[in-house]
Short mmCIF file of C-alpha atoms in Angstrom, two decimals:
data_model
loop_
_atom_site.label_atom_id
_atom_site.label_comp_id
_atom_site.label_asym_id
_atom_site.label_seq_id
_atom_site.Cartn_x
_atom_site.Cartn_y
_atom_site.Cartn_z
CA MET A 127 81.38 113.05 75.51
CA ALA A 128 80.45 114.16 79.03
CA LEU A 129 81.47 111.96 81.97
CA PHE A 130 79.80 111.99 85.40
CA SER A 131 81.04 110.03 88.41
CA TYR A 132 79.25 109.31 91.69
CA ARG A 133 79.67 107.17 94.77
CA ALA A 134 76.66 105.69 96.56
CA SER A 135 76.30 107.01 100.10
CA GLU A 136 74.98 105.04 103.04
CA SER A 137 71.54 106.60 102.64
CA GLU A 138 71.54 105.71 98.92
CA ALA A 139 72.43 102.05 99.46
CA GLY A 140 69.62 99.82 98.23
CA LEU A 141 68.36 102.30 95.63
CA ARG A 142 67.76 101.04 92.11
CA LEU A 143 70.35 102.35 89.70
CA ASP A 144 67.78 104.18 87.55
CA LYS A 145 66.21 105.81 90.60
CA PHE A 146 69.64 106.88 91.90
CA LEU A 147 70.52 108.51 88.58
CA SER A 148 67.12 110.16 88.10
CA GLU A 149 67.76 112.22 91.22
CA LYS A 150 70.88 113.81 89.75
CA PRO A 151 69.72 117.14 88.25
CA GLU A 152 72.73 117.46 85.93
CA LEU A 153 71.85 114.25 84.08
CA PRO A 154 69.41 113.89 81.13
CA SER A 155 65.80 112.78 81.38
CA ARG A 156 64.89 109.44 82.94
CA SER A 157 63.82 107.93 79.63
CA TYR A 158 67.15 108.91 78.06
CA LEU A 159 69.02 107.50 81.06
CA GLN A 160 67.23 104.19 80.51
CA ARG A 161 68.63 104.12 76.98
CA LEU A 162 72.14 104.91 78.24
CA ILE A 163 71.90 102.04 80.73
CA GLU A 164 70.64 99.62 78.06
CA GLU A 165 73.42 100.63 75.68
CA GLY A 166 76.15 100.16 78.32
CA TRP A 167 77.04 103.80 78.94
CA VAL A 168 76.42 103.44 82.69
CA LEU A 169 78.94 101.46 84.78
CA VAL A 170 78.90 100.34 88.40
CA GLU A 171 82.40 99.53 89.61
CA LYS A 172 83.50 99.67 85.95
CA GLU A 173 80.98 97.03 84.85
CA PRO A 174 77.70 97.57 82.94
CA ALA A 175 74.64 97.23 85.17
CA LYS A 176 70.89 96.95 84.64
CA SER A 177 68.31 99.57 85.59
CA ASN A 178 67.03 97.50 88.51
CA TYR A 179 70.48 96.92 90.03
CA ARG A 180 70.44 97.71 93.78
CA LEU A 181 73.40 99.84 94.77
CA ARG A 182 75.70 99.07 97.67
CA ARG A 183 77.29 101.70 99.89
CA GLY A 184 80.53 103.05 98.45
CA GLU A 185 80.07 101.71 94.93
CA GLU A 186 81.29 103.97 92.12
CA ILE A 187 78.83 104.81 89.34
CA THR A 188 80.05 106.41 86.12
CA VAL A 189 77.79 107.77 83.41
CA SER A 190 79.06 108.60 79.93
CA VAL A 191 76.74 110.89 77.96
CA PRO A 192 77.57 110.95 74.24
CA GLU A 193 77.39 114.19 72.32
CA PRO A 194 73.79 114.65 71.14
CA LYS A 195 73.09 113.80 67.53
CA GLU A 196 71.47 116.55 65.54
CA LEU A 197 67.99 115.36 64.70
CA SER A 198 66.80 115.66 61.15
CA VAL A 199 63.04 115.80 60.79
CA GLU A 200 61.69 113.85 57.85
CA ALA A 201 58.32 114.38 56.24
CA GLU A 202 56.06 111.32 56.59
CA GLN A 203 52.74 110.59 54.90
CA MET A 204 50.09 110.15 57.60
CA ASP A 205 46.33 110.07 57.83
CA LEU A 206 45.83 113.29 59.79
CA ASP A 207 42.36 114.24 61.08
CA ILE A 208 42.22 117.87 59.93
CA LEU A 209 39.15 119.86 60.96
CA TYR A 210 40.11 123.17 59.35
CA GLU A 211 42.83 124.54 57.10
CA ASP A 212 43.61 127.73 55.22
CA GLU A 213 46.79 129.52 54.14
CA ASP A 214 47.62 130.62 57.70
CA VAL A 215 46.48 128.00 60.20
CA LEU A 216 45.43 124.39 60.52
CA VAL A 217 43.37 122.67 63.24
CA VAL A 218 44.10 118.99 63.75
CA ASN A 219 42.48 116.37 65.98
CA LYS A 220 45.41 114.44 67.50
CA PRO A 221 44.92 110.75 68.38
CA LYS A 222 46.07 109.05 71.57
CA GLY A 223 49.66 107.87 71.53
CA MET A 224 50.95 110.39 69.00
CA VAL A 225 53.86 112.60 70.11
CA VAL A 226 53.56 116.19 68.91
CA HIS A 227 57.15 116.87 67.84
CA PRO A 228 60.42 114.91 67.55
CA ALA A 229 62.69 114.52 70.58
CA ALA A 230 65.21 111.98 71.85
CA GLY A 231 63.49 108.61 71.69
CA HIS A 232 60.76 109.92 69.35
CA GLU A 233 62.56 110.93 66.18
CA SER A 234 59.79 109.88 63.78
CA HIS A 235 56.05 109.17 63.46
CA THR A 236 55.24 112.42 65.31
CA LEU A 237 52.59 114.95 64.38
CA VAL A 238 55.31 117.26 63.02
CA ASN A 239 56.52 114.55 60.63
CA GLY A 240 52.98 114.25 59.26
CA LEU A 241 52.52 118.03 59.07
CA LEU A 242 55.74 118.47 57.09
CA TYR A 243 54.39 116.08 54.46
CA HIS A 244 50.86 117.51 54.42
CA CYS A 245 51.93 121.17 54.34
CA ARG A 246 54.90 120.57 52.02
CA GLY A 247 57.15 122.24 54.58
CA LYS A 248 55.08 125.45 54.73
CA LEU A 249 55.05 125.85 58.52
CA SER A 250 56.16 128.63 60.85
CA GLY A 251 59.82 128.40 61.84
CA ILE A 252 59.80 130.41 65.06
CA ASN A 253 60.08 127.33 67.31
CA GLY A 254 62.98 125.86 65.33
CA VAL A 255 63.48 122.88 63.04
CA LEU A 256 62.10 120.31 65.52
CA ARG A 257 58.84 122.18 66.17
CA PRO A 258 57.78 123.81 62.91
CA GLY A 259 54.26 125.19 63.16
CA ILE A 260 53.90 124.22 66.81
CA VAL A 261 52.63 127.04 69.01
CA HIS A 262 51.11 124.91 71.80
CA ARG A 263 51.20 121.22 72.69
CA ILE A 264 49.25 118.43 74.34
CA ASP A 265 50.66 115.27 75.91
CA ARG A 266 51.21 112.10 73.90
CA ASP A 267 48.26 110.32 75.53
CA THR A 268 45.94 113.34 75.45
CA THR A 269 43.63 113.44 72.44
CA GLY A 270 42.03 116.37 70.71
CA LEU A 271 42.54 119.74 69.11
CA LEU A 272 45.80 121.47 68.27
CA LEU A 273 46.25 124.70 66.37
CA ILE A 274 49.13 124.72 63.86
CA CYS A 275 50.63 127.88 62.35
CA LYS A 276 51.69 127.78 58.70
CA ASN A 277 53.74 131.01 58.72
CA ASP A 278 55.54 133.24 61.20
CA VAL A 279 52.95 136.04 61.07
CA SER A 280 50.18 133.71 62.22
CA HIS A 281 52.51 132.18 64.83
CA VAL A 282 53.20 135.57 66.41
CA SER A 283 49.47 136.36 66.52
CA ILE A 284 48.45 133.03 68.08
CA ALA A 285 51.33 133.13 70.57
CA ALA A 286 50.15 136.58 71.69
CA GLN A 287 46.62 135.24 72.18
CA LEU A 288 47.97 132.36 74.25
CA SER A 289 50.01 134.79 76.33
CA SER A 290 46.98 137.00 77.00
CA HIS A 291 44.82 133.92 77.82
CA SER A 292 42.28 134.86 75.14
CA ILE A 293 42.28 131.51 73.35
CA THR A 294 39.41 129.20 74.31
CA ARG A 295 40.64 125.79 75.46
CA ARG A 296 38.17 123.38 77.03
CA TYR A 297 39.12 119.81 77.89
CA HIS A 298 36.95 116.87 78.89
CA ALA A 299 38.23 114.42 81.47
CA ILE A 300 37.16 111.62 83.80
CA VAL A 301 38.50 112.06 87.32
CA HIS A 302 38.61 109.78 90.33
CA GLY A 303 36.04 110.42 93.04
CA VAL A 304 32.74 112.25 93.06
CA LEU A 305 32.67 116.01 92.53
CA SER A 306 29.39 117.73 93.28
CA THR A 307 30.26 121.37 92.56
CA ASP A 308 32.28 123.40 90.08
CA GLY A 309 35.50 125.06 91.15
CA VAL A 310 38.66 126.99 90.30
CA ILE A 311 42.18 125.82 91.06
CA ASP A 312 44.58 128.75 91.28
CA ALA A 313 47.93 127.22 92.22
CA PRO A 314 51.40 127.74 90.69
CA ILE A 315 52.98 124.81 88.88
CA GLY A 316 56.69 124.00 88.68
CA ARG A 317 59.09 121.09 88.80
CA ASN A 318 58.43 118.62 91.59
CA PRO A 319 61.41 119.06 93.96
CA ALA A 320 61.19 115.38 94.94
CA ASP A 321 61.10 114.08 91.35
CA ARG A 322 62.36 116.36 88.60
CA MET A 323 60.57 114.25 85.96
CA LYS A 324 57.21 115.40 87.33
CA MET A 325 55.43 118.71 87.72
CA ALA A 326 53.73 119.74 90.95
CA VAL A 327 51.92 122.55 92.70
CA ASN A 328 54.99 124.52 93.70
CA HIS A 329 54.41 127.75 95.62
CA LYS A 330 58.14 128.51 95.84
CA ASN A 331 59.34 128.12 92.26
CA GLY A 332 56.17 127.57 90.25
CA LYS A 333 54.52 129.74 87.59
CA CYS A 334 50.96 131.03 87.81
CA ALA A 335 48.43 128.40 86.75
CA VAL A 336 44.63 128.61 86.78
CA THR A 337 42.17 125.83 85.88
CA HIS A 338 38.37 126.11 85.99
CA TYR A 339 36.50 122.82 86.28
CA HIS A 340 32.81 122.17 85.66
CA VAL A 341 30.94 118.99 86.57
CA LEU A 342 29.33 117.50 83.48
CA GLU A 343 28.05 114.24 84.92
CA PRO A 344 28.46 112.20 88.12
CA LEU A 345 29.57 108.62 87.45
CA LYS A 346 30.10 105.49 89.54
CA LYS A 347 33.11 106.41 91.73
CA PHE A 348 34.21 108.92 89.09
CA THR A 349 33.14 112.30 87.66
CA TYR A 350 32.97 113.49 84.07
CA VAL A 351 34.28 117.07 84.03
CA GLU A 352 35.14 119.90 81.70
CA CYS A 353 38.30 121.88 82.45
CA ARG A 354 38.90 125.35 81.04
CA LEU A 355 42.46 126.62 80.99
CA GLU A 356 43.46 130.21 81.69
CA THR A 357 47.15 129.29 81.53
CA GLY A 358 49.00 126.50 79.75
CA ARG A 359 51.56 124.96 82.08
CA THR A 360 53.04 121.52 81.50
CA HIS A 361 50.59 118.81 82.67
CA GLN A 362 48.41 121.58 84.13
CA ILE A 363 45.06 119.76 84.29
CA ARG A 364 46.68 116.52 85.45
CA VAL A 365 48.62 118.24 88.23
CA HIS A 366 45.80 120.53 89.35
CA MET A 367 43.13 117.82 89.55
CA ALA A 368 45.52 115.53 91.42
CA SER A 369 46.28 118.36 93.86
CA VAL A 370 42.61 118.45 94.92
CA HIS A 371 42.56 114.63 95.27
CA HIS A 372 40.72 113.98 92.00
CA PRO A 373 43.43 112.70 89.61
CA LEU A 374 42.53 111.76 86.06
CA LEU A 375 41.48 108.19 85.38
CA GLY A 376 44.38 106.38 83.72
CA ASP A 377 47.04 108.87 84.84
CA ALA A 378 49.71 106.62 86.37
CA VAL A 379 52.08 109.58 86.87
CA TYR A 380 49.87 111.77 89.08
CA GLY A 381 47.22 109.26 90.11
CA PRO A 382 47.03 105.58 91.12
CA ALA A 383 49.71 103.39 89.55
CA ARG A 384 47.07 100.87 88.46
CA SER A 385 43.93 101.69 86.54
CA PRO A 386 40.74 99.65 86.94
CA PHE A 387 40.49 99.69 83.13
CA PRO A 388 43.02 98.82 80.41
CA LEU A 389 43.99 102.35 79.39
CA GLU A 390 46.92 103.99 77.63
CA GLY A 391 47.43 107.08 79.77
CA GLN A 392 45.05 109.67 81.12
CA THR A 393 41.44 110.18 80.00
CA LEU A 394 41.86 113.72 78.75
CA HIS A 395 40.51 115.18 75.51
CA ALA A 396 41.07 118.69 74.12
CA LYS A 397 37.49 119.13 72.97
CA VAL A 398 37.00 122.83 72.19
CA LEU A 399 39.46 125.30 70.69
CA GLY A 400 38.63 128.89 69.80
CA PHE A 401 40.83 131.76 68.58
CA ILE A 402 40.91 135.00 66.62
CA HIS A 403 42.03 134.29 63.07
CA PRO A 404 45.40 136.07 62.58
CA ARG A 405 44.50 137.40 59.11
CA THR A 406 40.73 138.01 59.12
CA GLY A 407 40.20 138.93 62.78
CA GLU A 408 37.21 136.56 62.88
CA TYR A 409 36.64 134.39 65.95
CA LEU A 410 36.71 130.70 65.01
CA GLU A 411 35.77 127.82 67.31
CA PHE A 412 36.08 124.08 66.71
CA GLU A 413 34.97 120.98 68.59
CA ALA A 414 36.38 117.46 68.36
CA PRO A 415 34.13 114.50 69.21
CA LEU A 416 35.15 112.27 72.09
CA PRO A 417 37.27 109.30 70.99
CA GLU A 418 35.61 105.89 71.06
CA TYR A 419 37.51 104.64 74.11
CA PHE A 420 36.35 107.70 76.09
CA GLN A 421 32.71 107.24 75.07
CA GLY A 422 32.93 103.56 76.01
CA LEU A 423 34.22 104.40 79.47
CA LEU A 424 31.37 106.85 80.06
CA THR A 425 28.89 104.15 79.15
CA LYS A 426 30.48 101.68 81.58
CA LEU A 427 30.66 104.20 84.42
CA ARG A 428 27.15 105.63 84.23
CA PRO A 429 24.98 104.55 87.19
#
């Protein structure tokens, strides 16, 4: 059990409890903090408090963080949309809302749970027990193609291709505003110094990140674009497009808090994935059709 103690300063008076704690870099993620608050592990003046409690100057806040439980990953039967499979690799079309691998708060019903059942445990182990077979990821609310490695030899090969930027990854997105020309965003991405739960263009502490965008179709107040990744930083397309004032439609983290449409997260689809097969040396390329919600939005937004 780890125990952290704080006292609200004059400048912190009036802050919500969850906001106050989220700014403490030594504490866990904001979603995990919410669970600690709900379960009574966070006290204000020795009494449990709610997330929206407004702090007063001088109040003592204590946070107890229990020792992490070791997650066990169970195989689960799922209806996976598999586009390709052989003895080395598997290409899956991930739906919106599915988390890729287990983590605190998402211990089951992830893609990895389904893969363990489908592959009977025959997945690469390089990324550990929580991420078997996973060599790259996409966000929970991003749809589309993921490449899964079924053994360590294929994992090493695909990881090397990712590192050398030779894998083809093209995403389709709808962004706010009207773009008339193609472009390249070459801007390092790192943790947002003002909010550690977000990423941001960070020229001081960021890592190299390059996104090419191509205008597919102008829409009413929006633009349908294709983004090609050279690098694979966390939230790269979302952060880069927001940095040029064209955030993704539905992205409440990097764009407007409210969407004009009832959406679950950003309109982003990993449409094309191409790679050199680790055993045969053949170049393979796959394409996933746009999900129905995405196609419906395009229909609504066309002039």
